[in-house]
mmCIF file of C-alpha atoms in Angstrom:
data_model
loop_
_atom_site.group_PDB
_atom_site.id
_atom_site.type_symbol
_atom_site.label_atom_id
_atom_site.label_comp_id
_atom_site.label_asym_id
_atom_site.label_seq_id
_atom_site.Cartn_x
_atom_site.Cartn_y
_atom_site.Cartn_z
ATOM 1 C CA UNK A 1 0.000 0.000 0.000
ATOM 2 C CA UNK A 2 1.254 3.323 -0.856
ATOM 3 C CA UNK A 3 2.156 6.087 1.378
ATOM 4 C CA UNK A 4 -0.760 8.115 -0.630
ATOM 5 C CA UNK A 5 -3.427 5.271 0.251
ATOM 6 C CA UNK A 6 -2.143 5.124 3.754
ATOM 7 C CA UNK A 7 -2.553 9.029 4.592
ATOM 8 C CA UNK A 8 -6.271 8.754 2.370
ATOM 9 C CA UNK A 9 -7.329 5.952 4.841
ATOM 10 C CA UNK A 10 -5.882 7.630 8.024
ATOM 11 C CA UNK A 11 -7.524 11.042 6.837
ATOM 12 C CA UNK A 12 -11.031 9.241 7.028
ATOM 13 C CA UNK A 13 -10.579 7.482 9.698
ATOM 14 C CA UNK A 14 -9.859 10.956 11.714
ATOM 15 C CA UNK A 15 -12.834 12.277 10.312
ATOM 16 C CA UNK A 16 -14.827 9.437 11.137
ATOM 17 C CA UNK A 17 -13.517 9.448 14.936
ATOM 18 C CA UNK A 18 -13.923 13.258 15.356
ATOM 19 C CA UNK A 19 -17.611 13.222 13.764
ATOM 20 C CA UNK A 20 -19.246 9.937 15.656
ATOM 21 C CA UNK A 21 -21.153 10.208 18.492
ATOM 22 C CA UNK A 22 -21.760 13.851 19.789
ATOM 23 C CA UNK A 23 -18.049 15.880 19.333
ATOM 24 C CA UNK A 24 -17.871 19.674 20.103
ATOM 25 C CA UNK A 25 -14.710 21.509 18.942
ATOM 26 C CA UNK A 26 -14.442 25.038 18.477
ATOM 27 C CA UNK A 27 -16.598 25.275 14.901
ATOM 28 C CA UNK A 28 -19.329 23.154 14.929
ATOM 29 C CA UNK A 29 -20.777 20.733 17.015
ATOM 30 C CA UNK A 30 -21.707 17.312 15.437
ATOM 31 C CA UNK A 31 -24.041 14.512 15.744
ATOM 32 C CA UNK A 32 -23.798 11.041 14.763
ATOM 33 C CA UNK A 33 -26.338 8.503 15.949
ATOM 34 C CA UNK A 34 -24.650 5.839 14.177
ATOM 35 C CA UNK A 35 -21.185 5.447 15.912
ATOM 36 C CA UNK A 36 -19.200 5.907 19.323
ATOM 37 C CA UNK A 37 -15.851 6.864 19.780
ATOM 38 C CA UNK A 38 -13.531 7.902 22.488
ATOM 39 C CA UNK A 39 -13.862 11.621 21.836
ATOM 40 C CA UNK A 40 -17.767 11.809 22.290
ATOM 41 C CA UNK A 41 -18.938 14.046 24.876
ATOM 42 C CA UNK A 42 -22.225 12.176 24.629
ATOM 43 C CA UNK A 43 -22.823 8.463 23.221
ATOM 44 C CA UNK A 44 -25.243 7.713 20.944
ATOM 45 C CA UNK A 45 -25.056 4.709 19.370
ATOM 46 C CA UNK A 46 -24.432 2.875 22.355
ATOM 47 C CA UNK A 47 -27.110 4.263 23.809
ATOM 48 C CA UNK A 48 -29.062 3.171 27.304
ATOM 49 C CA UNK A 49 -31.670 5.117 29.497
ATOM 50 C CA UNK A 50 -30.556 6.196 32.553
ATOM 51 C CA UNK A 51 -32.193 5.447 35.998
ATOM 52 C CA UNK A 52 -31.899 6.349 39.199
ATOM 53 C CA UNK A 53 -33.570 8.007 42.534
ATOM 54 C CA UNK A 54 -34.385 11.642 43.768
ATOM 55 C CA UNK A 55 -35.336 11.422 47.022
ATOM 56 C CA UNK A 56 -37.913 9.162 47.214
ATOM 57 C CA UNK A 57 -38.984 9.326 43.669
ATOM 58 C CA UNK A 58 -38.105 7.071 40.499
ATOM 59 C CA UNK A 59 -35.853 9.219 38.177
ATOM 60 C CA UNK A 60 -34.792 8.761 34.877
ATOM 61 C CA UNK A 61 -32.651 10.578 32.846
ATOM 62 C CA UNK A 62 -31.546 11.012 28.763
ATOM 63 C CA UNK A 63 -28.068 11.276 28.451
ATOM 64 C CA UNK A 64 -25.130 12.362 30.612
ATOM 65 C CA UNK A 65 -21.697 13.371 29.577
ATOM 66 C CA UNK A 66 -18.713 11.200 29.558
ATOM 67 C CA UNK A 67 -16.310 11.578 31.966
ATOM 68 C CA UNK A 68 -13.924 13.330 29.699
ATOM 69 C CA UNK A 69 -16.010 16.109 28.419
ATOM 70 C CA UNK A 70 -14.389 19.539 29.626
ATOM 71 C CA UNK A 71 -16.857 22.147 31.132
ATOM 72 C CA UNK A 72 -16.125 24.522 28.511
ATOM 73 C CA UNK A 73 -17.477 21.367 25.832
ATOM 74 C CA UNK A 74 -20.740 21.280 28.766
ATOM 75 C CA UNK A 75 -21.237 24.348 28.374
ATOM 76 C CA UNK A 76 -21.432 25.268 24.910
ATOM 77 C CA UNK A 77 -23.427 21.770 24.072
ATOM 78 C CA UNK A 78 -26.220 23.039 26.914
ATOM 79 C CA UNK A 79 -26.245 26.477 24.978
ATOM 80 C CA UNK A 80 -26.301 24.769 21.318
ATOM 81 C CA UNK A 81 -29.661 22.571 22.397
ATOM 82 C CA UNK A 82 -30.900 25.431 24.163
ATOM 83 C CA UNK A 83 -30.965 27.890 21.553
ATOM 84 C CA UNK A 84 -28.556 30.232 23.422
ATOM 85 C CA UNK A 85 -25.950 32.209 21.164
ATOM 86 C CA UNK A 86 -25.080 32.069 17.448
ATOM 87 C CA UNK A 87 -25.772 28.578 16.591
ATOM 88 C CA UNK A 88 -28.920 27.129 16.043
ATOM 89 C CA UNK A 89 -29.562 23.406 16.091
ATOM 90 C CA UNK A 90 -31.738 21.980 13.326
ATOM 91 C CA UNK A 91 -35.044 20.940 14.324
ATOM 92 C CA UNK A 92 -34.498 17.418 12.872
ATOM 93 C CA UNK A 93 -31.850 16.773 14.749
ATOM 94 C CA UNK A 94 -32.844 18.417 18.608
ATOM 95 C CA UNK A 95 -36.260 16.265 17.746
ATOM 96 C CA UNK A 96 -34.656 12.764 17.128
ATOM 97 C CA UNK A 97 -32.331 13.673 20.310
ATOM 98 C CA UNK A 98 -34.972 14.335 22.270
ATOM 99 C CA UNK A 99 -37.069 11.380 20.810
ATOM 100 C CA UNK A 100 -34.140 8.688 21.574
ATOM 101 C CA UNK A 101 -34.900 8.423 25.386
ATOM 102 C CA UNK A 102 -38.551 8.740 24.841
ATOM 103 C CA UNK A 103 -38.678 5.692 22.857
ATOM 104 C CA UNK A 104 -36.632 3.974 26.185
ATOM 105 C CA UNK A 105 -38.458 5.437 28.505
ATOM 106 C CA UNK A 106 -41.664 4.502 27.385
ATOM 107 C CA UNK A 107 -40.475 0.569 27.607
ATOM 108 C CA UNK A 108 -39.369 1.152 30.978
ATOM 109 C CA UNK A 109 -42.771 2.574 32.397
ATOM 110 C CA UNK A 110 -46.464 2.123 31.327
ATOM 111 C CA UNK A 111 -47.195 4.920 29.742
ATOM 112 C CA UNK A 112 -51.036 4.250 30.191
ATOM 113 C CA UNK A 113 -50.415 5.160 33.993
ATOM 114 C CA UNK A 114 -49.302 8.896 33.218
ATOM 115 C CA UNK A 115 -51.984 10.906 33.961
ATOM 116 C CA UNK A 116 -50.502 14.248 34.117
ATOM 117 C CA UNK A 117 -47.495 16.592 33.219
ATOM 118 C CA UNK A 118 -45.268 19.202 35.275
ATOM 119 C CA UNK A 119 -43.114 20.679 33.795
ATOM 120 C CA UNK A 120 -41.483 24.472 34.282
ATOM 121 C CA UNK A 121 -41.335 27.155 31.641
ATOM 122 C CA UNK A 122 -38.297 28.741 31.043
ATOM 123 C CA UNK A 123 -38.231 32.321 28.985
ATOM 124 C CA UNK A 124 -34.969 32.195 27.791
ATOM 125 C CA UNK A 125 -35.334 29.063 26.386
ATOM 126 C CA UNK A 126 -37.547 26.723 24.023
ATOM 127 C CA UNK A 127 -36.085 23.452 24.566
ATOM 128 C CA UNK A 128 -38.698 22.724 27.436
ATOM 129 C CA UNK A 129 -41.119 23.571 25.507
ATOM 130 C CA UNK A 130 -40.325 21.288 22.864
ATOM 131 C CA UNK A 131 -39.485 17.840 25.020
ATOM 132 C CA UNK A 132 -43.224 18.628 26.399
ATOM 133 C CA UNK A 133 -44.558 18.647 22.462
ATOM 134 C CA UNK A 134 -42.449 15.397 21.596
ATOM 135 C CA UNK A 135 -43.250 14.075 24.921
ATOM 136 C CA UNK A 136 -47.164 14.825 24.484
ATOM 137 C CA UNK A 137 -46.995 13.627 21.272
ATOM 138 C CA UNK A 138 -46.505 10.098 22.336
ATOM 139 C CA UNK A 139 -48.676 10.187 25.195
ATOM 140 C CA UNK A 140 -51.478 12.684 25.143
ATOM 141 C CA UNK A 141 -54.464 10.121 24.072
ATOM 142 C CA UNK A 142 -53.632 8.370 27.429
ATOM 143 C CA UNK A 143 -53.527 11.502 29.677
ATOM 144 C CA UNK A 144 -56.558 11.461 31.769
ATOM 145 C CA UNK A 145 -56.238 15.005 33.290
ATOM 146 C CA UNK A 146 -53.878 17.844 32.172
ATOM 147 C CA UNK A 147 -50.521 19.454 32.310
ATOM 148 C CA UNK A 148 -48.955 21.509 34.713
ATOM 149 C CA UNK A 149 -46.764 24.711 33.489
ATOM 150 C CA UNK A 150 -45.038 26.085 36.683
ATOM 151 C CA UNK A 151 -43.344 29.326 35.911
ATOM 152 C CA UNK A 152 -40.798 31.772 37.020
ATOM 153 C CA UNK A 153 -41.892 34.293 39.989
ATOM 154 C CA UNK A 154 -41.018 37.696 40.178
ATOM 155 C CA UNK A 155 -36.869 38.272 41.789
ATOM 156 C CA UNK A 156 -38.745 39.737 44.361
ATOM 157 C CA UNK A 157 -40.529 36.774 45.801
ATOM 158 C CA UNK A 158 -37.283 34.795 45.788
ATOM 159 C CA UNK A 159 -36.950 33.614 49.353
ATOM 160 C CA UNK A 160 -33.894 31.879 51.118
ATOM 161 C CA UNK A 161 -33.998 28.600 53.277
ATOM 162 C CA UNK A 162 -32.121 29.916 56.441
ATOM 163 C CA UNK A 163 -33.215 26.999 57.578
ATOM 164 C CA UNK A 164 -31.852 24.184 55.688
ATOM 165 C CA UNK A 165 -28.710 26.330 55.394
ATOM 166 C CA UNK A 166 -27.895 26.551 59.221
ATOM 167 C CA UNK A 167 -28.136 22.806 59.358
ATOM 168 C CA UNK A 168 -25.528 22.425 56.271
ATOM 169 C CA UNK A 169 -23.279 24.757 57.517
ATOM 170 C CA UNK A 170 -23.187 25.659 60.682
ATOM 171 C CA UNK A 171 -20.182 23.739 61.518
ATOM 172 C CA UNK A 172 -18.437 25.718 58.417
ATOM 173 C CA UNK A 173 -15.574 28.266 59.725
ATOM 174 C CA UNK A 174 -16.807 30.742 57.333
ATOM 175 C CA UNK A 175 -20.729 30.606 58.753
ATOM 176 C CA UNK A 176 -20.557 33.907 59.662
ATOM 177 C CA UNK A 177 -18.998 35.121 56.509
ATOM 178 C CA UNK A 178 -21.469 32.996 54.329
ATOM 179 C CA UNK A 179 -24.475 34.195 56.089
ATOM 180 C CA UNK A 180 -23.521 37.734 55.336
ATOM 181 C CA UNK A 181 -22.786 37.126 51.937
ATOM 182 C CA UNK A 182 -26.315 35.760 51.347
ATOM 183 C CA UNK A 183 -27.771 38.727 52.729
ATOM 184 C CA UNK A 184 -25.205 41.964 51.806
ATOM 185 C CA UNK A 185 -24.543 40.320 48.427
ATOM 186 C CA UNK A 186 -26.818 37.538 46.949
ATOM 187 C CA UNK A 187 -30.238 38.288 47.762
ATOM 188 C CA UNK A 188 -29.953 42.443 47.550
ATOM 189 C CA UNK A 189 -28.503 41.525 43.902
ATOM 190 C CA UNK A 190 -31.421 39.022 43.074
ATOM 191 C CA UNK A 191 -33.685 41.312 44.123
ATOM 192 C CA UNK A 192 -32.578 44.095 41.452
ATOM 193 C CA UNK A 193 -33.104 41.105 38.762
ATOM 194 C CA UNK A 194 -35.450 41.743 35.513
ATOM 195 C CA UNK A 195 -35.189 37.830 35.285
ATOM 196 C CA UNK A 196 -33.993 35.115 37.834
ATOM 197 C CA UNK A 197 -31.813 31.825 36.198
ATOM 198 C CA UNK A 198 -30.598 29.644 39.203
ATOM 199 C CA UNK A 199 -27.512 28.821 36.699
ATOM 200 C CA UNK A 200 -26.735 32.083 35.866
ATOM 201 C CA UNK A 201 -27.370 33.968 39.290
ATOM 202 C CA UNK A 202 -26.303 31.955 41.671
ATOM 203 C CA UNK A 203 -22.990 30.139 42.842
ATOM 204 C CA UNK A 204 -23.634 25.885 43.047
ATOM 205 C CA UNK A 205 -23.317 25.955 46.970
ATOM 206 C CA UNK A 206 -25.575 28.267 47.465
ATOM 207 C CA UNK A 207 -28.355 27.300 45.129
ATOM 208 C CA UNK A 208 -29.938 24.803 47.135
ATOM 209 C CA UNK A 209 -31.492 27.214 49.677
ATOM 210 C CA UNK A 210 -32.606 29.613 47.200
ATOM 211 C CA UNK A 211 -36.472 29.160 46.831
ATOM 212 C CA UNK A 212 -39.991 30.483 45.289
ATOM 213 C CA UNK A 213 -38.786 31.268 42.253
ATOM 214 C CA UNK A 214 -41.269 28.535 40.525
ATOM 215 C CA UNK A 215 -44.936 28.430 40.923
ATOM 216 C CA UNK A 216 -48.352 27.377 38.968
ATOM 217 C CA UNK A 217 -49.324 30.414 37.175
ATOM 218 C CA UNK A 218 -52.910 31.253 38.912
ATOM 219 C CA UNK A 219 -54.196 29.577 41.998
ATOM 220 C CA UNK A 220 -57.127 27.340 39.450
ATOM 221 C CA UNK A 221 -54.334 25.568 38.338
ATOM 222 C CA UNK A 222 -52.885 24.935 42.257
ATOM 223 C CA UNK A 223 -56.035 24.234 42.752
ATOM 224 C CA UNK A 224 -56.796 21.226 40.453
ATOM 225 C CA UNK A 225 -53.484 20.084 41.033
ATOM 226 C CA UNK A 226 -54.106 19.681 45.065
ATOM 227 C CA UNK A 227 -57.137 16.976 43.867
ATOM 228 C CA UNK A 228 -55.163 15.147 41.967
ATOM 229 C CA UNK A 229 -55.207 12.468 44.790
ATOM 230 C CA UNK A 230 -53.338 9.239 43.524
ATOM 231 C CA UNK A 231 -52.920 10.471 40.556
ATOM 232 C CA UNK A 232 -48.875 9.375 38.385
ATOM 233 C CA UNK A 233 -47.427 12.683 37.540
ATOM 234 C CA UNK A 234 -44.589 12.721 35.277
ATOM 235 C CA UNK A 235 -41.919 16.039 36.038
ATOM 236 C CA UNK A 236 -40.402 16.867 32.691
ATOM 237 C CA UNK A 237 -37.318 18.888 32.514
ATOM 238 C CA UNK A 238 -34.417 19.972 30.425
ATOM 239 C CA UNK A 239 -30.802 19.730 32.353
ATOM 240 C CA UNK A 240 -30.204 18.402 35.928
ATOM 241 C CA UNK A 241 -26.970 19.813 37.202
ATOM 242 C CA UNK A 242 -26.900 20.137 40.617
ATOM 243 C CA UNK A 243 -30.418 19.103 41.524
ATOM 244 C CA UNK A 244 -31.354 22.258 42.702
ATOM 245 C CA UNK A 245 -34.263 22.757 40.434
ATOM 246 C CA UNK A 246 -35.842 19.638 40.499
ATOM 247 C CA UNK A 247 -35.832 19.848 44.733
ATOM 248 C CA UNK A 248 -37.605 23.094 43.852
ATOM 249 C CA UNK A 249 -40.065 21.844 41.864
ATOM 250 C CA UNK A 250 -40.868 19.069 44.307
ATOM 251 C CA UNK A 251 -41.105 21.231 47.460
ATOM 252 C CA UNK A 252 -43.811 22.890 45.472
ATOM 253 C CA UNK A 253 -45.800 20.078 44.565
ATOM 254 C CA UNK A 254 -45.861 18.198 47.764
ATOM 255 C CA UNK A 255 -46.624 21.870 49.543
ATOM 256 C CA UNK A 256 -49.430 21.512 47.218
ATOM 257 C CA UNK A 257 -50.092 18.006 47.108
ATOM 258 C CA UNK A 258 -48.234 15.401 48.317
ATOM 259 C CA UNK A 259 -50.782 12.131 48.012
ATOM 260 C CA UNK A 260 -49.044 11.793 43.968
ATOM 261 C CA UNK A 261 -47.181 9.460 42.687
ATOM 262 C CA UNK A 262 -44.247 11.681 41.037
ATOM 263 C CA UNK A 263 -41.534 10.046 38.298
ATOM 264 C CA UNK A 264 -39.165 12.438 37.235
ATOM 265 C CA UNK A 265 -37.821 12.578 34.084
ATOM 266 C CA UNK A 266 -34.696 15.157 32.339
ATOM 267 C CA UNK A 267 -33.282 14.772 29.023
ATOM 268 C CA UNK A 268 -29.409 15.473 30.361
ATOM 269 C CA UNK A 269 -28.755 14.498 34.175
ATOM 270 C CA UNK A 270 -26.893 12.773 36.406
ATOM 271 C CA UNK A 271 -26.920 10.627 39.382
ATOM 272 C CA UNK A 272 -26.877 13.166 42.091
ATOM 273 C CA UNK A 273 -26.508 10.235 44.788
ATOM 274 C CA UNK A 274 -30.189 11.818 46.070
#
C-alpha cells in the first residue's frame, strides 16, 4: 500500500472518529447517531436510558456526559440545544435527540399510567417547551387530566432557606462570613433582577437554599393540582446539574399536594446520589 493510500485511509478514519457520536470543537458541534468513539462528549449509538432516585422518587434521565467532556465542551453543548448564542440546532436533529430516550423510557414505564405533566417554563429558552410537544406527542391520548406549566416568579418573591442552610453549615468556619454574603450580596442583587436563572445567578453551593422562584401560574391551576389524589405525575425537565431545580419543583408540589405518585424525568442528568 502506498504512502498516498495510507494518509487517504488515516484522513477518514480521523474524520470518522472526530464526527461519531456527539463531538464539540471550536466550529461546529456534530451529531452522529450511528457510531461511538472515544472523543464523544455524549454516546449515541451505544445508547441506554438512565435510571436512578431523587429522594424518594423514580428518576430517569436522557443522556449524561462522559467523563472526559471539559466544562467549557458542557457548556457550549447546553447552549447549542438550548438555543442560546449564534448557533442554532436543526429541528431534525434536537427532535430525534430528544425522541431517543422517549422511545426507552416509554419501555421502561407504562405509559397508560401517566396521567398528568409538570413541567417548568423557562423564557430564555424553548427546549422545554419542545421535550413537552415530543413528549405529548406520544402520550397525550392516554392523559386522563392535564398538564402543569409552573413558571418563574417575580426576583422579588425569591426567598432563602435559612433553615436548611444553618443545618448544612453551621459547623463551616466561614458561617458567619457565608451568612452575610447571602444577605449583603446575593439576595440584595437578586432582588434588582429583571429575570432570575438559578444557573446564571447563583454560585452551586448556594443554590440549594434559594427558593420560590417557581410556581403554577394562577391559583385554578394549584387548585386542580391539590385533587389530583393518587394520581402518576410525570416532572419533565431539560438539564439536571446540581439538583437544585428539580428539589424546587418538588417542594412545590408536595406543599401543594403530596398524596401523587411523582416520576421524574430530564433529558441530560446525572446521578446526584439523592
Amino acid at each position: 500500500m502506498t504512502e498516498q493510500e495510507l494518509t487517504i485511509i488515516a484522513l477518514k478514519l480521523a474524520t470518522e472518529i472526530k464526527y461519531s457520536g456527539i463531538t464539540v470543537d471550536e466550529d461546529e458541534i456534530r451529531f452522529d447517531f450511528q457510531n461511538d468513539s472515544d472523543n464523544d462528549i455524549i454516546k449515541l449509538a451505544s445508547y441506554k436510558l438512565n435510571c436512578s432516585k431523587f429522594k424518594n422518587n423514580v428518576y430517569w434521565f436522557g443522556y449524561q456526559f462522559e467523563k472526559s467532556a471539559t466544562s467549557k465542551q458542557r457548556t457550549d453543548f447546553i447552549n447549542y440545544i438550548k438555543g442560546i448564542g449564534g448557533k442554532k440546532i436543526p429541528d431534525t436533529v434536537l427532535r430525534k435527540f430528544i425522541e431517543l430516550p422517549m422511545t426507552a423510557l416509554s419501555s421502561k414505564i407504562n405509559t397508560y399510567h401517566i396521567d398528568a405533566f409538570v413541567y417548568p417554563v423557562s423564557g430564555r429558552s424553548p427546549l422545554v417547551q419542545k421535550m413537552f410537544k415530543v413528549v405529548a406527542e406520544w402520550l397525550q391520548r392516554k392523559v386522563k387530566y392535564c398538564s402543569f406549566e409552573l413558571v418563574k416568579k417575580a426576583p422579588t418573591d425569591i426567598q432563602f432557606d435559612w433553615e436548611l442552610f444553618h443545618e448544612d453549615n453551621f459547623n463551616n468556619p466561614n458561617y458567619q462570613q457565608m451568612v452575610k454574603h447571602v444577605k449583603e450580596s446575593i439576595l440584595p442583587a437578586i432582588k434588582e433582577l429583571d429575570y432570575f436563572s438559578l444557573a446564571h445567578n447563583v454560585k452551586p453551593k448556594y443554590r440549594p437554599y434559594i427558593t420560590n422562584y417557581l410556581g403554577f401560574p394562577d391559583s385554578s391551576k394549584l387548585e386542580e393540582f391539590s385533587k389530583l389524589k393518587g394520581k402518576n405525575i410525570l416532572l419533565i425537565d431539560d438539564i439536571n446539574t446540581s439538583g437544585a431545580t428539580l428539589h424546587e419543583i418538588l417542594r412545590i408540589l408536595n406543599n401543594v399536594n403530596d398524596k401523587c405518585n411523582i416520576y421524574i424525568y430530564t433529558l441530560l442528568g446525572k446521578d446526584n446520589g439523592i
